[in-house]
PDB file of C-alpha atoms in Angstrom:
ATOM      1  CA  UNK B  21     260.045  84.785 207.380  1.00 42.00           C
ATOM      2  CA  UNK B  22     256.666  83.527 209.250  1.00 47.00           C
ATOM      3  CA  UNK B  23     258.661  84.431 212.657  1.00 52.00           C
ATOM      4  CA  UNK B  24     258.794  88.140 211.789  1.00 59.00           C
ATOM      5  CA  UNK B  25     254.748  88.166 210.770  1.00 64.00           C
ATOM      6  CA  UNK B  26     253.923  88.432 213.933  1.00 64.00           C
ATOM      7  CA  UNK B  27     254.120  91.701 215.458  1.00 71.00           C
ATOM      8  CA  UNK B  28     251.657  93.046 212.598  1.00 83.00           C
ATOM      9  CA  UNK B  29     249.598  89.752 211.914  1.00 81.00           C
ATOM     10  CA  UNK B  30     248.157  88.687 215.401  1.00 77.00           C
ATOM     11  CA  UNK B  31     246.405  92.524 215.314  1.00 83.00           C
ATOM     12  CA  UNK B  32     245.582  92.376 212.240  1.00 87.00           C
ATOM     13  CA  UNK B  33     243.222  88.895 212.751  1.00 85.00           C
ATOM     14  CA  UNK B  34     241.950  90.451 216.384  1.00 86.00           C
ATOM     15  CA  UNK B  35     240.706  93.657 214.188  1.00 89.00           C
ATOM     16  CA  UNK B  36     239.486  91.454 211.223  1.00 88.00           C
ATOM     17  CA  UNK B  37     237.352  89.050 214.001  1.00 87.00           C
ATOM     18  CA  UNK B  38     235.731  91.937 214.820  1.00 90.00           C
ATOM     19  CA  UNK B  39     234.859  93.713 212.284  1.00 92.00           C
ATOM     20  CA  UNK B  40     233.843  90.656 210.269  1.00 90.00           C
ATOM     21  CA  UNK B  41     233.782  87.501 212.138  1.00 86.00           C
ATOM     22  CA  UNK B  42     232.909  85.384 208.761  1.00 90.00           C
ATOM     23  CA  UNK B  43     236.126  86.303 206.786  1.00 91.00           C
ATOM     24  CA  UNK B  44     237.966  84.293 210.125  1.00 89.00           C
ATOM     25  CA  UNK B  45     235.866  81.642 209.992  1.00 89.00           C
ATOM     26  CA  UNK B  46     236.841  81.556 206.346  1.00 92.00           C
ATOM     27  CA  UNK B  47     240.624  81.862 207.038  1.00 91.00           C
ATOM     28  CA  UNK B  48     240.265  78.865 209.384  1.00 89.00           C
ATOM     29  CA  UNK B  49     238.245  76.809 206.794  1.00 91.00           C
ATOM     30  CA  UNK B  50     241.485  77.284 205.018  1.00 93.00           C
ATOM     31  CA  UNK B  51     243.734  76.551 208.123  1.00 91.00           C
ATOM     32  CA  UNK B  52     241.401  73.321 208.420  1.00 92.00           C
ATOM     33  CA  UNK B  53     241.834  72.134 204.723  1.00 94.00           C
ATOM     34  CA  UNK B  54     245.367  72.745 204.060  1.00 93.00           C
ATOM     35  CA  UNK B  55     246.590  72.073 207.841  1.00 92.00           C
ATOM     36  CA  UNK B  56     244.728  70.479 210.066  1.00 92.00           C
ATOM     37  CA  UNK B  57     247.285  69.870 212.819  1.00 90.00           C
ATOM     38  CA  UNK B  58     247.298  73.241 213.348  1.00 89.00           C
ATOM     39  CA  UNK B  59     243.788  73.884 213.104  1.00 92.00           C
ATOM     40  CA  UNK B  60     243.499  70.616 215.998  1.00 92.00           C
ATOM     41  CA  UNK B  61     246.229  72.629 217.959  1.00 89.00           C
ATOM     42  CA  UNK B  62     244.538  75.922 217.739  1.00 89.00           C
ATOM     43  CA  UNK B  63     241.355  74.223 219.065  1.00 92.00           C
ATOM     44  CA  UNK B  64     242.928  72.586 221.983  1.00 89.00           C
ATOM     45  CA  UNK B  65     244.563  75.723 222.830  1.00 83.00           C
ATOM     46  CA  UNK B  66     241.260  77.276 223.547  1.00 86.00           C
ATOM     47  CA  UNK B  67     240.457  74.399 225.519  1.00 86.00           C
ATOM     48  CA  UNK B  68     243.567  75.443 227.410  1.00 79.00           C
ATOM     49  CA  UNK B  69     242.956  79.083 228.046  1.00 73.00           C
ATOM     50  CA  UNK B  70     239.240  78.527 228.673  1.00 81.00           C
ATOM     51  CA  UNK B  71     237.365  79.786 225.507  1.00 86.00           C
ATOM     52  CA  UNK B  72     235.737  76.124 224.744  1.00 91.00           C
ATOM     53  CA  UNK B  73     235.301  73.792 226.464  1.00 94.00           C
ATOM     54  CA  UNK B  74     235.980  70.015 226.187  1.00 94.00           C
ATOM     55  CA  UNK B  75     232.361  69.475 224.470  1.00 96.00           C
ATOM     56  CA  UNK B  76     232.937  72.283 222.021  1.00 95.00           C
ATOM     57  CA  UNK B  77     236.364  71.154 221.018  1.00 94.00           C
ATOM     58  CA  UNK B  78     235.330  67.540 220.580  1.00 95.00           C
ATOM     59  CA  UNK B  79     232.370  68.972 218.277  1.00 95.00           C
ATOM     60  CA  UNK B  80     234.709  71.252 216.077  1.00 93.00           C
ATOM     61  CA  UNK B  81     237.475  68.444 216.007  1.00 94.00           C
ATOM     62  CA  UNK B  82     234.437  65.810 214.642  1.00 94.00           C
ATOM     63  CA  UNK B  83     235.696  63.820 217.888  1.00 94.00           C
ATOM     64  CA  UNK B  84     234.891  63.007 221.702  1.00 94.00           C
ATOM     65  CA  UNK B  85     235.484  64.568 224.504  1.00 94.00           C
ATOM     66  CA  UNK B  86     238.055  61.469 225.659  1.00 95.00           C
ATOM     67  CA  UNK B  87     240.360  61.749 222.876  1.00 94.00           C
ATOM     68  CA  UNK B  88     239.951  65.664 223.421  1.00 93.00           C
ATOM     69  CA  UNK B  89     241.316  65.145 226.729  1.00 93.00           C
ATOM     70  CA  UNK B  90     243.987  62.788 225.876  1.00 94.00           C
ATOM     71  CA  UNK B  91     245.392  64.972 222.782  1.00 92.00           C
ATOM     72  CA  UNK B  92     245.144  68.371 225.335  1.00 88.00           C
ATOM     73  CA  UNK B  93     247.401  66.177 228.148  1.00 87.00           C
ATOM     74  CA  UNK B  94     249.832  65.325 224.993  1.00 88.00           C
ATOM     75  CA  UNK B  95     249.763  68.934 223.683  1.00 84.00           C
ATOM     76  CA  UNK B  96     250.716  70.500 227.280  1.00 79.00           C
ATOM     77  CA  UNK B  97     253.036  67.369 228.262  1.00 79.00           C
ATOM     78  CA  UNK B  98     255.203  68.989 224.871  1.00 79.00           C
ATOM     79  CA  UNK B  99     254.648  72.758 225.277  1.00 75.00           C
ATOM     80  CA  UNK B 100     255.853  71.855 229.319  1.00 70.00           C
ATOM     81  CA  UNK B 101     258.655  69.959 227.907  1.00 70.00           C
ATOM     82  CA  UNK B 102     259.914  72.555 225.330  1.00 67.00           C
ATOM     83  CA  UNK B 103     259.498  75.662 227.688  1.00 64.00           C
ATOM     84  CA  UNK B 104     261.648  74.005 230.437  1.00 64.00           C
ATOM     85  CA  UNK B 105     264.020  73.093 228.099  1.00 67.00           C
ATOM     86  CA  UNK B 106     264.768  76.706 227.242  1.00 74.00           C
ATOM     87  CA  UNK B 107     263.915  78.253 230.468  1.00 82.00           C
ATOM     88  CA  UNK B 108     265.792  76.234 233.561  1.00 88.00           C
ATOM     89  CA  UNK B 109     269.429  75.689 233.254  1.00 90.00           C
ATOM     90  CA  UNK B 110     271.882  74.652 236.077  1.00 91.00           C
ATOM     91  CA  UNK B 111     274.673  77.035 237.160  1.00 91.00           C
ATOM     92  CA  UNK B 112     278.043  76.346 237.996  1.00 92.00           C
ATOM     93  CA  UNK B 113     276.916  74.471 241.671  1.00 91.00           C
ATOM     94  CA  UNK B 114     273.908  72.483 239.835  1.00 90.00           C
ATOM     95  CA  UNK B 115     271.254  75.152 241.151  1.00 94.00           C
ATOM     96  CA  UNK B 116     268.894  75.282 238.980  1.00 94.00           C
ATOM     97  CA  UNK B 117     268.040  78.936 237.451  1.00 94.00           C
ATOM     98  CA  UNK B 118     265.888  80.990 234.925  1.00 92.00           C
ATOM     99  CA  UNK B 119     267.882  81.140 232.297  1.00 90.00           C
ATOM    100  CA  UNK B 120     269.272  85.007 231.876  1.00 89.00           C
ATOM    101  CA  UNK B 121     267.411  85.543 235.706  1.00 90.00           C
ATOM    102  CA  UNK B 122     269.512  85.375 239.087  1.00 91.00           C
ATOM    103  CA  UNK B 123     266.043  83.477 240.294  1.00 93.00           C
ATOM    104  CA  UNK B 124     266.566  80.022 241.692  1.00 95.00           C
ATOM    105  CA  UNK B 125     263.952  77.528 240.868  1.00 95.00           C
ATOM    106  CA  UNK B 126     263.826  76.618 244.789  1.00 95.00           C
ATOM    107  CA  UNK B 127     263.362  80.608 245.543  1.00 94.00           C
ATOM    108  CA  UNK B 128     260.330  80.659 242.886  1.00 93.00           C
ATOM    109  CA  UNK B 129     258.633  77.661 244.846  1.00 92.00           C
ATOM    110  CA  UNK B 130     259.342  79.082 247.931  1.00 92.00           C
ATOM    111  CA  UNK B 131     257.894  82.061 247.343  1.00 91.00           C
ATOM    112  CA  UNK B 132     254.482  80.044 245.814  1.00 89.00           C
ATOM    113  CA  UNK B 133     253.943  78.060 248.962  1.00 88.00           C
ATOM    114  CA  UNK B 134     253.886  81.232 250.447  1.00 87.00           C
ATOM    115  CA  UNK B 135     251.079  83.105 248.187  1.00 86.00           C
ATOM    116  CA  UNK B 136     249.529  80.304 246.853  1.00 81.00           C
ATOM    117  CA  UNK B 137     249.090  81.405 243.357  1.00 80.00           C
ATOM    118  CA  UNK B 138     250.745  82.160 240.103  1.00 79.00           C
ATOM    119  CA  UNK B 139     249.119  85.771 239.783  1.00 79.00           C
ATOM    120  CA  UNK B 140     250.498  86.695 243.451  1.00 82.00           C
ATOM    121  CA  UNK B 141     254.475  85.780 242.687  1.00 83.00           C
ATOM    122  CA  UNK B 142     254.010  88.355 239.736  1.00 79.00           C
ATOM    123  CA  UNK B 143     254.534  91.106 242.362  1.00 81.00           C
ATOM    124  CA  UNK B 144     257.422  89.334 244.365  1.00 84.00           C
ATOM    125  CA  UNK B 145     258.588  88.431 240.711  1.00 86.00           C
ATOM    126  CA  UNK B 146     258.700  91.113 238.771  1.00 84.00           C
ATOM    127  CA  UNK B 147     261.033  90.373 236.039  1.00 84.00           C
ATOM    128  CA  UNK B 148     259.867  87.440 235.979  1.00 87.00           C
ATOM    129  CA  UNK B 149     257.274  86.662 232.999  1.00 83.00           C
ATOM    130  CA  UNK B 150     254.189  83.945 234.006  1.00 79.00           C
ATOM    131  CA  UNK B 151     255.517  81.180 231.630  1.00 79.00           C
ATOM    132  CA  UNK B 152     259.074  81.454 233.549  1.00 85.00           C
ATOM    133  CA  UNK B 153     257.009  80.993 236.991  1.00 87.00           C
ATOM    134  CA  UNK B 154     255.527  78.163 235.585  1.00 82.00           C
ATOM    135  CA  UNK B 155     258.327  76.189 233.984  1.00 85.00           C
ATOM    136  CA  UNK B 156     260.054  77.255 237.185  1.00 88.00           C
ATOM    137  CA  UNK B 157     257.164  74.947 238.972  1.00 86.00           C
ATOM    138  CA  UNK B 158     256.853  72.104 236.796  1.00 84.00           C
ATOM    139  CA  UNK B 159     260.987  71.551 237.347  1.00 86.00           C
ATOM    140  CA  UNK B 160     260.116  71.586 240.904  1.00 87.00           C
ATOM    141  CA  UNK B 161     257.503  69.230 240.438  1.00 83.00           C
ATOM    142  CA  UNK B 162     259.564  66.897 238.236  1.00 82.00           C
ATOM    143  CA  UNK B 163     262.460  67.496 240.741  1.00 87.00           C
ATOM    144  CA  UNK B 164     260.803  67.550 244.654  1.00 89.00           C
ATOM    145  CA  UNK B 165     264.159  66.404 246.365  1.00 92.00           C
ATOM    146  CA  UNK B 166     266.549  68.884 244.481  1.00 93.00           C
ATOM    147  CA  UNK B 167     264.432  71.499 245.167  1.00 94.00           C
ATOM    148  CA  UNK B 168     262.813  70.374 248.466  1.00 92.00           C
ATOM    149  CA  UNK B 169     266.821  70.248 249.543  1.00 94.00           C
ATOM    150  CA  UNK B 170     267.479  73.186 248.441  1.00 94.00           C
ATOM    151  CA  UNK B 171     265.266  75.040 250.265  1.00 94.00           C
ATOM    152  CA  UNK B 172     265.763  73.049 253.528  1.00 93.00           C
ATOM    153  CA  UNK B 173     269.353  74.416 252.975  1.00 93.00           C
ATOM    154  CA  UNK B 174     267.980  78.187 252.776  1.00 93.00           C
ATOM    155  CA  UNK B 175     265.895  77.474 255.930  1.00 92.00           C
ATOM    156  CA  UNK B 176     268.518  76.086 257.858  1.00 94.00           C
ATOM    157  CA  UNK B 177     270.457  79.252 257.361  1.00 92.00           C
ATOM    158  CA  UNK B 178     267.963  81.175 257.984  1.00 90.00           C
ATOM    159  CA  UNK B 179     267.392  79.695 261.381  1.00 91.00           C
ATOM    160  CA  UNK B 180     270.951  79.618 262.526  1.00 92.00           C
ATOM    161  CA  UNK B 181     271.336  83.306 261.715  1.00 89.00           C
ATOM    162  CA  UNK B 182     268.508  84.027 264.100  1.00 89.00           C
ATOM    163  CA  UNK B 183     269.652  81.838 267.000  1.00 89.00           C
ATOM    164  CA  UNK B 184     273.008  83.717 266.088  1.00 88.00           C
ATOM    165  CA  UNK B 185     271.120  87.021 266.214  1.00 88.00           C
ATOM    166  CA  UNK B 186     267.856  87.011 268.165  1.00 83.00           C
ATOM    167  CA  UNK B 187     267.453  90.589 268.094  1.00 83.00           C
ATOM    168  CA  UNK B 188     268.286  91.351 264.735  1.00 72.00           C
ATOM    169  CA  UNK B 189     264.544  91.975 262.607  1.00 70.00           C
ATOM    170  CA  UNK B 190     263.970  89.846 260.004  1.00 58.00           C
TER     171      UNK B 190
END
């Protein structure tokens, strides 16, 4: 049941925290006491997405800002883990895919050597969502010579097909 909450919960909380910030602070007094693994995860997730920093979370966690940086590497080691895990899958010639996508990891990577950013490849990506980008980029990362073949493989193509053609435009 907690999975279908959502879509009138999370707006809900954002329109409680602003029109009375205590009765949050409240409701996470209560997320503290009666579950405080997902009070610490909530905390290092800001952390994360920039709304406090290392200081603040060690002070709200009652810890230091070592251990808050060693629990924040463990937290995104798992979310990286679990996202790949449903997002990359290998088709039938061991290319590695978005899963539901006809986007090759190796064409994702490509692509963000060329911009240089995640918020760029949106555009040349467009059904692609941010978190697919990124697991696409960690399974490069944990995979350089699969991927790093695979697109020497594209290039090579590419460069035949233009000795083969020098006047076609492309």
């Amino acid at each position: 049941m907690t999975a279908s909450l959502g879509h009138w919960v999370i707006p809900q909380l954002e329109r409680l925290a602003k029109s009375d910030a205590g009765r949050i602070d409240e409701l996470l007094d209560v997320v503290r006491a009666y579950r405080p693994d997902l009070f610490d995860e909530l905390t290092l997730l800001a952390v994360e997405h920039g709304q406090l920093t290392h200081e603040e979370a060690a002070e709200v966690l009652g810890s230091d800002t070592v251990v808050v940086a060693i629990r924040l590497q463990t937290l995104r080691e798992a979310f990286d883990e679990a996202v790949q895990g449903q997002t990359i899958v290998k088709d039938k010639n061991g290319v590695a895919k978005i899963d539901g996508k006809p986007v090759s990891v190796w064409e994702v990577v490509r692509e963000y050597r060329r911009s240089g950013s995640v918020d760029a490849m949106k555009g040349a990506f467009g059904s692609l969502t941010e978190c697919e980008i990124r697991a696409a980029l960690l399974y490069a990362g944990r995979n350089p010579d699969e991927i790093g073949a695979q697109i020497g493989a594209y290039d090579e193509v590419v460069e035949r097909s233009k000795a083969a053609y020098p006047f076609a435009k492309g």
